[in-house]
Short mmCIF file of C-alpha atoms and ligand atoms in Angstrom, two decimals:
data_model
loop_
_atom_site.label_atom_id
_atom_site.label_comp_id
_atom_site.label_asym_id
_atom_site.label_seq_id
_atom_site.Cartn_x
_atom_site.Cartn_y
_atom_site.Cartn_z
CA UNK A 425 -2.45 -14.30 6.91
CA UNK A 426 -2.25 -11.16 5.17
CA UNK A 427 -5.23 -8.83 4.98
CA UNK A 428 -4.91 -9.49 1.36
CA UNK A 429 -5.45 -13.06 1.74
CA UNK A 430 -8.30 -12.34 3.94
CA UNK A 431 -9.56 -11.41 0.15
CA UNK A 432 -11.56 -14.71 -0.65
CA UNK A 433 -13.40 -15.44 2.33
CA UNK A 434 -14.33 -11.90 2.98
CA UNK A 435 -15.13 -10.53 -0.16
CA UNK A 436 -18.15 -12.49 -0.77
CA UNK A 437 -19.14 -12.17 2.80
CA UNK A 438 -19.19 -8.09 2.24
CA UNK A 439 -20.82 -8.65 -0.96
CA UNK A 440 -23.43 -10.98 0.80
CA UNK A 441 -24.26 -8.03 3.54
CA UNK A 442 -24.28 -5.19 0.95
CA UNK A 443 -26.65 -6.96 -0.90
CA UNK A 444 -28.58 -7.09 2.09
CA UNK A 445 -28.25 -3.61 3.34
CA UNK A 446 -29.23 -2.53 -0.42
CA UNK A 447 -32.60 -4.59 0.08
CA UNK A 448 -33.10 -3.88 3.98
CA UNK A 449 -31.62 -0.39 5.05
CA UNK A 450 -30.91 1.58 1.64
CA UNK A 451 -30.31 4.76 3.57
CA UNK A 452 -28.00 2.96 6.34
CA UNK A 453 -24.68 4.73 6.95
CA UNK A 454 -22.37 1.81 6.30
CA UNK A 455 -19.04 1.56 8.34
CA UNK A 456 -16.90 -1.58 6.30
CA UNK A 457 -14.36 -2.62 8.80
CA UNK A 458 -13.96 -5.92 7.11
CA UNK A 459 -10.44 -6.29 6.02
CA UNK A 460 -8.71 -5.94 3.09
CA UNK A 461 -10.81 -2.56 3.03
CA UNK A 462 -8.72 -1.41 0.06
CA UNK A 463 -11.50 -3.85 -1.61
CA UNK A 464 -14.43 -4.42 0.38
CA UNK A 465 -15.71 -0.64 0.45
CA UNK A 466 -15.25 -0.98 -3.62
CA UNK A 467 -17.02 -4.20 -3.41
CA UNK A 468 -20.00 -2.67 -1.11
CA UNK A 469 -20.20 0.14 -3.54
CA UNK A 470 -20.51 -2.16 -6.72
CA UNK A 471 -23.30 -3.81 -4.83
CA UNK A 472 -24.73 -0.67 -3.68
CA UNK A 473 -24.60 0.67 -7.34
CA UNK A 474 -26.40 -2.02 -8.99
CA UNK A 475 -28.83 -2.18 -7.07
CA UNK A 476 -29.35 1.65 -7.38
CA UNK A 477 -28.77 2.76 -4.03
CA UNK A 478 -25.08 4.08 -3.81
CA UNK A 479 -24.98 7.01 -1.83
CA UNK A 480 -20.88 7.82 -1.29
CA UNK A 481 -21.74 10.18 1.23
CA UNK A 482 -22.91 6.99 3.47
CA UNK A 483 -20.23 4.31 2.89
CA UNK A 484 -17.25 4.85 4.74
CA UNK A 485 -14.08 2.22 4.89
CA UNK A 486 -12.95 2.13 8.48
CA UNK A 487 -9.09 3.05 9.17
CA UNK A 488 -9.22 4.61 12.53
CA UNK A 489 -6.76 1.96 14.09
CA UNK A 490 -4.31 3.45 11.86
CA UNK A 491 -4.93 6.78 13.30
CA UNK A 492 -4.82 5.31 17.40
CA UNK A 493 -2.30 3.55 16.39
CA UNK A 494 -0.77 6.39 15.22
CA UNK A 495 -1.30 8.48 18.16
CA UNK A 496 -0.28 5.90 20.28
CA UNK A 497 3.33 5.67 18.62
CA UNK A 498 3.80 9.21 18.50
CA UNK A 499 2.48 10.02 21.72
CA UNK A 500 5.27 7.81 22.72
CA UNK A 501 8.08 9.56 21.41
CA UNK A 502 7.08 12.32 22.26
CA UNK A 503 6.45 12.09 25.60
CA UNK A 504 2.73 12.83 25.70
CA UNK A 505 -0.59 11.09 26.00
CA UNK A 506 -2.14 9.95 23.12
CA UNK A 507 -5.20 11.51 23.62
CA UNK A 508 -3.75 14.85 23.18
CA UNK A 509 -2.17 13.61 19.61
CA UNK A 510 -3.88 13.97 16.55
CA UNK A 511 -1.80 12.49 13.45
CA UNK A 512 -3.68 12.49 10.18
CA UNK A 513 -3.68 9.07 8.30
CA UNK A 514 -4.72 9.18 4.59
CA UNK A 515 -4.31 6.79 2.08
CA UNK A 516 -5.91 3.39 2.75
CA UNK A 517 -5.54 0.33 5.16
CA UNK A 518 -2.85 -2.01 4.55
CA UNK A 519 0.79 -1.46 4.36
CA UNK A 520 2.60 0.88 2.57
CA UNK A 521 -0.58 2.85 1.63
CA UNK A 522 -1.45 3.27 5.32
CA UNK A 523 0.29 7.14 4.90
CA UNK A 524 0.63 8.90 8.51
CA UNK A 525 1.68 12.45 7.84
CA UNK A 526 3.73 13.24 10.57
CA UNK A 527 4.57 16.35 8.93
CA UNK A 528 0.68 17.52 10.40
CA UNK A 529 0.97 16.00 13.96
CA UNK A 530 -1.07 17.91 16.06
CA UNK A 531 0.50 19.52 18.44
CA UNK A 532 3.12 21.03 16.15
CA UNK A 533 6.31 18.87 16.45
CA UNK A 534 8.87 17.98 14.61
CA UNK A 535 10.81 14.45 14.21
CA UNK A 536 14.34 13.42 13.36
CA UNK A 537 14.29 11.41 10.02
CA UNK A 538 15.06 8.30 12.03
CA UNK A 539 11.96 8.82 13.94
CA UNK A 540 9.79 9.15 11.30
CA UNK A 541 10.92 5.96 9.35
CA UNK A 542 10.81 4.20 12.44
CA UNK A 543 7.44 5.87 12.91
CA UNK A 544 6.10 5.20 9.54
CA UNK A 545 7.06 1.52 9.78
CA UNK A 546 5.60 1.01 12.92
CA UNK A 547 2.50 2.41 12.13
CA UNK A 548 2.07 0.34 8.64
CA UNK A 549 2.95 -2.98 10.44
CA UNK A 550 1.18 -2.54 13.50
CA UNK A 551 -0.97 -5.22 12.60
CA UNK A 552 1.86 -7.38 11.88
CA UNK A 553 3.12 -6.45 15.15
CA UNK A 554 -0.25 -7.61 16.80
CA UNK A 555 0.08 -11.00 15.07
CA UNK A 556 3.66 -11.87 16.04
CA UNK A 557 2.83 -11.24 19.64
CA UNK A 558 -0.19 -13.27 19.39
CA UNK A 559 2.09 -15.71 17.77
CA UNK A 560 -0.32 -16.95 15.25
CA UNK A 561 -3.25 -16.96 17.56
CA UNK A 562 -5.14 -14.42 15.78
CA UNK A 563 -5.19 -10.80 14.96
CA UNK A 564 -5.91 -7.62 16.98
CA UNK A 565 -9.45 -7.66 18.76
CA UNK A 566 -9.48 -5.39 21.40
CA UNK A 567 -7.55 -2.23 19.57
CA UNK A 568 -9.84 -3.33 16.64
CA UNK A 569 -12.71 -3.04 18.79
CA UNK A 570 -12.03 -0.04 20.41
CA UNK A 571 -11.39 1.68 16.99
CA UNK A 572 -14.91 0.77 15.42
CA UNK A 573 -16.68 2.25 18.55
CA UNK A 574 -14.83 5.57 18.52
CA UNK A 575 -15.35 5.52 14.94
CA UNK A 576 -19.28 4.85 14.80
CA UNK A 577 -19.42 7.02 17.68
CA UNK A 578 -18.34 10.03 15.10
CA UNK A 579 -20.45 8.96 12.82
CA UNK A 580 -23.48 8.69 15.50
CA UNK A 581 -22.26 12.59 16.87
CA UNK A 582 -22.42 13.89 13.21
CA UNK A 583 -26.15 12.57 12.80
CA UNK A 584 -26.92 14.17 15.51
CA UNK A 585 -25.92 17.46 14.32
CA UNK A 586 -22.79 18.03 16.07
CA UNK A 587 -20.47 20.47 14.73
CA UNK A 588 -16.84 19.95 13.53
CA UNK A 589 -16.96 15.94 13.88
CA UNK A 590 -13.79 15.30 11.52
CA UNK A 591 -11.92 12.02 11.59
CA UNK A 592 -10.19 9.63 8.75
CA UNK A 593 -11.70 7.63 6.66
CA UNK A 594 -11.32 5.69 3.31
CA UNK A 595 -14.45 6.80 0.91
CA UNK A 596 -15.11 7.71 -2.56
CA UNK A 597 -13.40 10.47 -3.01
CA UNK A 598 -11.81 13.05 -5.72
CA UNK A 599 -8.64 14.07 -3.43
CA UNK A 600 -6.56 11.83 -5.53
CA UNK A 601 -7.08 10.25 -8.63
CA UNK A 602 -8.36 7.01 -7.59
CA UNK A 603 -11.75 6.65 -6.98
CA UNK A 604 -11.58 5.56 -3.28
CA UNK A 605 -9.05 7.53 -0.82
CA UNK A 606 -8.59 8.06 2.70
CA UNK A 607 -8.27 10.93 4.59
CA UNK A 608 -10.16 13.44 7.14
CA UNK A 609 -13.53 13.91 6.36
CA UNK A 610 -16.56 15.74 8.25
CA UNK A 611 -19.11 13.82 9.22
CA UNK A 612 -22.79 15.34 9.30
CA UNK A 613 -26.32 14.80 9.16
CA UNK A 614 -25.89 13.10 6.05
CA UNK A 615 -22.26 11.24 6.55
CA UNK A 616 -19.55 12.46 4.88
CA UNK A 617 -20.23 16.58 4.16
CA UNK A 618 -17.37 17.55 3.39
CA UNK A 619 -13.95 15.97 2.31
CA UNK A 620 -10.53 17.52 2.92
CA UNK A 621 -7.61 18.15 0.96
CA UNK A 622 -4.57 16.44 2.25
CA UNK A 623 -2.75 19.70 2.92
CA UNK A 624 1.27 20.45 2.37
CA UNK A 625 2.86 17.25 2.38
CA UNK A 626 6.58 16.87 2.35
CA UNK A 627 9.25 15.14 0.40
CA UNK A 628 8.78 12.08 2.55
CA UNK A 629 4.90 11.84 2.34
CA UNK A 630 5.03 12.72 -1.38
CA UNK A 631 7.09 9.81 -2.41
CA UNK A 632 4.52 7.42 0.09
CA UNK A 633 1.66 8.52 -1.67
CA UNK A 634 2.96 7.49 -5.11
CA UNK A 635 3.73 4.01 -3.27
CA UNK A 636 -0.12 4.38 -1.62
CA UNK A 637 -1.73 5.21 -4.84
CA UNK A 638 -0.18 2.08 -6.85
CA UNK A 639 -1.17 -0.29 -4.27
CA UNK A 640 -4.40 1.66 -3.27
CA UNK A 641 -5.29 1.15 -7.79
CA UNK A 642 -5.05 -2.35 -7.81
CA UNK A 643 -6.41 -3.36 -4.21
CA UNK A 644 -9.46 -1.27 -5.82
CA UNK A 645 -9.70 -2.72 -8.80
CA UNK A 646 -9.63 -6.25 -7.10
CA UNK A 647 -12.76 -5.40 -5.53
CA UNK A 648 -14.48 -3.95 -8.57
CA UNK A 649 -13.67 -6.75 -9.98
CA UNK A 650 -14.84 -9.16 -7.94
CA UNK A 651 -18.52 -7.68 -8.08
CA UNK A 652 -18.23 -7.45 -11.93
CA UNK A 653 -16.86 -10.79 -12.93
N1 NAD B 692 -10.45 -2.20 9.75
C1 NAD B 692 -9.80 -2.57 10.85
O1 NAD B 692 -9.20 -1.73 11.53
C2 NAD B 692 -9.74 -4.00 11.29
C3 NAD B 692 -8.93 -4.38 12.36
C4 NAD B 692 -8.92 -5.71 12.76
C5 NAD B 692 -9.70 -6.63 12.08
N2 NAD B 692 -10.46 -6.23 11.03
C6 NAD B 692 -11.31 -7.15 10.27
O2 NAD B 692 -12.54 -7.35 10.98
C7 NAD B 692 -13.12 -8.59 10.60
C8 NAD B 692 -13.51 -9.38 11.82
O3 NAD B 692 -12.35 -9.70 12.57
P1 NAD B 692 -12.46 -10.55 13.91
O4 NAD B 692 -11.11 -10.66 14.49
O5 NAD B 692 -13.59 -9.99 14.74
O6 NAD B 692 -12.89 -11.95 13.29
P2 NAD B 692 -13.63 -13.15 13.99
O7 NAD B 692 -13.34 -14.36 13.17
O8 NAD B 692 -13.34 -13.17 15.48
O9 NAD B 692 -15.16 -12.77 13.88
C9 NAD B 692 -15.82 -12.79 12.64
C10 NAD B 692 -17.32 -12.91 12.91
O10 NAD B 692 -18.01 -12.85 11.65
C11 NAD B 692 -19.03 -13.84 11.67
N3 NAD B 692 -19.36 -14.22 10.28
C12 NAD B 692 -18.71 -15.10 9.50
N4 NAD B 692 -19.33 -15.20 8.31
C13 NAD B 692 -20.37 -14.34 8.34
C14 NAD B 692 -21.40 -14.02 7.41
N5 NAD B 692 -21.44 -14.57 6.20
N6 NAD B 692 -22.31 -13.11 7.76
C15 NAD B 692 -22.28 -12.53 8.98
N7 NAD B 692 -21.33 -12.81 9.91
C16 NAD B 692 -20.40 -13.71 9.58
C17 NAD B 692 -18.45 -14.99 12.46
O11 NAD B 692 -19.46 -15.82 12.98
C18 NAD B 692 -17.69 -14.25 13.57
O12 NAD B 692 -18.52 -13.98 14.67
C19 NAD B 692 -12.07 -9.26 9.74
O13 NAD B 692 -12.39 -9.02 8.39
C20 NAD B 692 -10.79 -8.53 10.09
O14 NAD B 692 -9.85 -8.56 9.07
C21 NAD B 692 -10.48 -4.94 10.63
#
């Protein structure tokens, strides 16, 4: 099952809790981890809209697997621990549109082209990956798991006040020109403060974000639609 396919039965379940969270906890920062989150954080934010509460600052799509993932794989090749990797991951959350731009890695490196498609693929299909091994006995739990709590954990440091919390994310944004985009934001007080540009990207990246953005358009209007209809 593709996270795609997951569409049906989760899409009204997100709609279902949205609807809820509108009613109960209007001012709730929202993590959507539900998959396909291409649509579900569109689909919270219809709900959120028409019910008058939509606040984009406080409804953030949750990709950070991509980005341990990410460091993981890299980390890998190059010989270090992935704790000390930082590789940016904008786009979205499924396939091609997850974008890693190893151009950014953090520490500076640099990768042979063979490395980064081999890098790039892995780091799309590592959900794939997960399933094979599993051979069709589900999907990742434990990565997944681990991912949400570092993830609501920056989320939890940034209401506290702490300074400089910045980590991924797939929110309404204005870095591209789809509505929803992922990419590192700066989590505060009141959720997302501040959004960043995606920096210098190279020939590689550029051509995967034009792949990213046509998938990213239509897994977002899916979800607006849904809500609409
Ligand atoms: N964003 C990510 O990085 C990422 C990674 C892995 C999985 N996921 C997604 O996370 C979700 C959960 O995955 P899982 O492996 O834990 O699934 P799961 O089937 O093990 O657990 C789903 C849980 O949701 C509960 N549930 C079902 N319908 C509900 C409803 N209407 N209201 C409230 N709860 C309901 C079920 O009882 C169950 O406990 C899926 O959508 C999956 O695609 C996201």
């Amino acid at each position: 099952m593709t996270r795609d396919d997951l569409f049906n039965i989760n899409a009204g379940i997100v709609r279902t809790l949205s609807e809820a969270i509108a009613k109960c906890c209007p001012n709730a920062i929202v993590n959507v981890i539900s998959n396909p989150v291409n649509s579900t954080v569109p689909i919270a934010a219809e709900v959120f809209k028409k019910a008058g509460t939509f606040d984009p600052k406080k409804l953030l799509g949750v990709t950070m697997l991509d980005v341990v993932r990410a460091n993981t794989f890299v980390a890998e090749v190059l010989g270090l621990d992935p704790r000390d990797v930082n590789v940016p991951v904008v786009g979205g959350h499924a396939g091609v549109t997850i974008l890693p731009l190893l151009s950014q890695v953090k520490p500076p490196c640099s990768f042979t082209p063979k490395e980064v498609d081999y890098l790039t693929d892995r780091i799309q299909n590592g959900g794939t990956e997960v399933v094979e091994a599993k051979a069709g006995a589900g999907s990742a739990t434990l990565s997944m798991a681990y991912a949400a709590v570092k993830f609501a954990d920056a989320c939890l440091r940034g209401l506290r006040g702490d300074a400089s919390v910045v980590e991924c994310a797939f929110v309404a944004s204005q870095v591209t020109e789809l509505p929803f985009f992922a990419s590192k934001v700066r989590l505060g007080r009141t959720g997302v403060e501040e959004i960043y540009p995606l920096g210098p990207l190279n020939e590689y990246e550029r051509a995967g974000l034009e792949r990213a953005k046509k998938e990213l358009e239509s897994s977002i209007q899916k979800g607006v639609s849904f809500v609409r209809k």
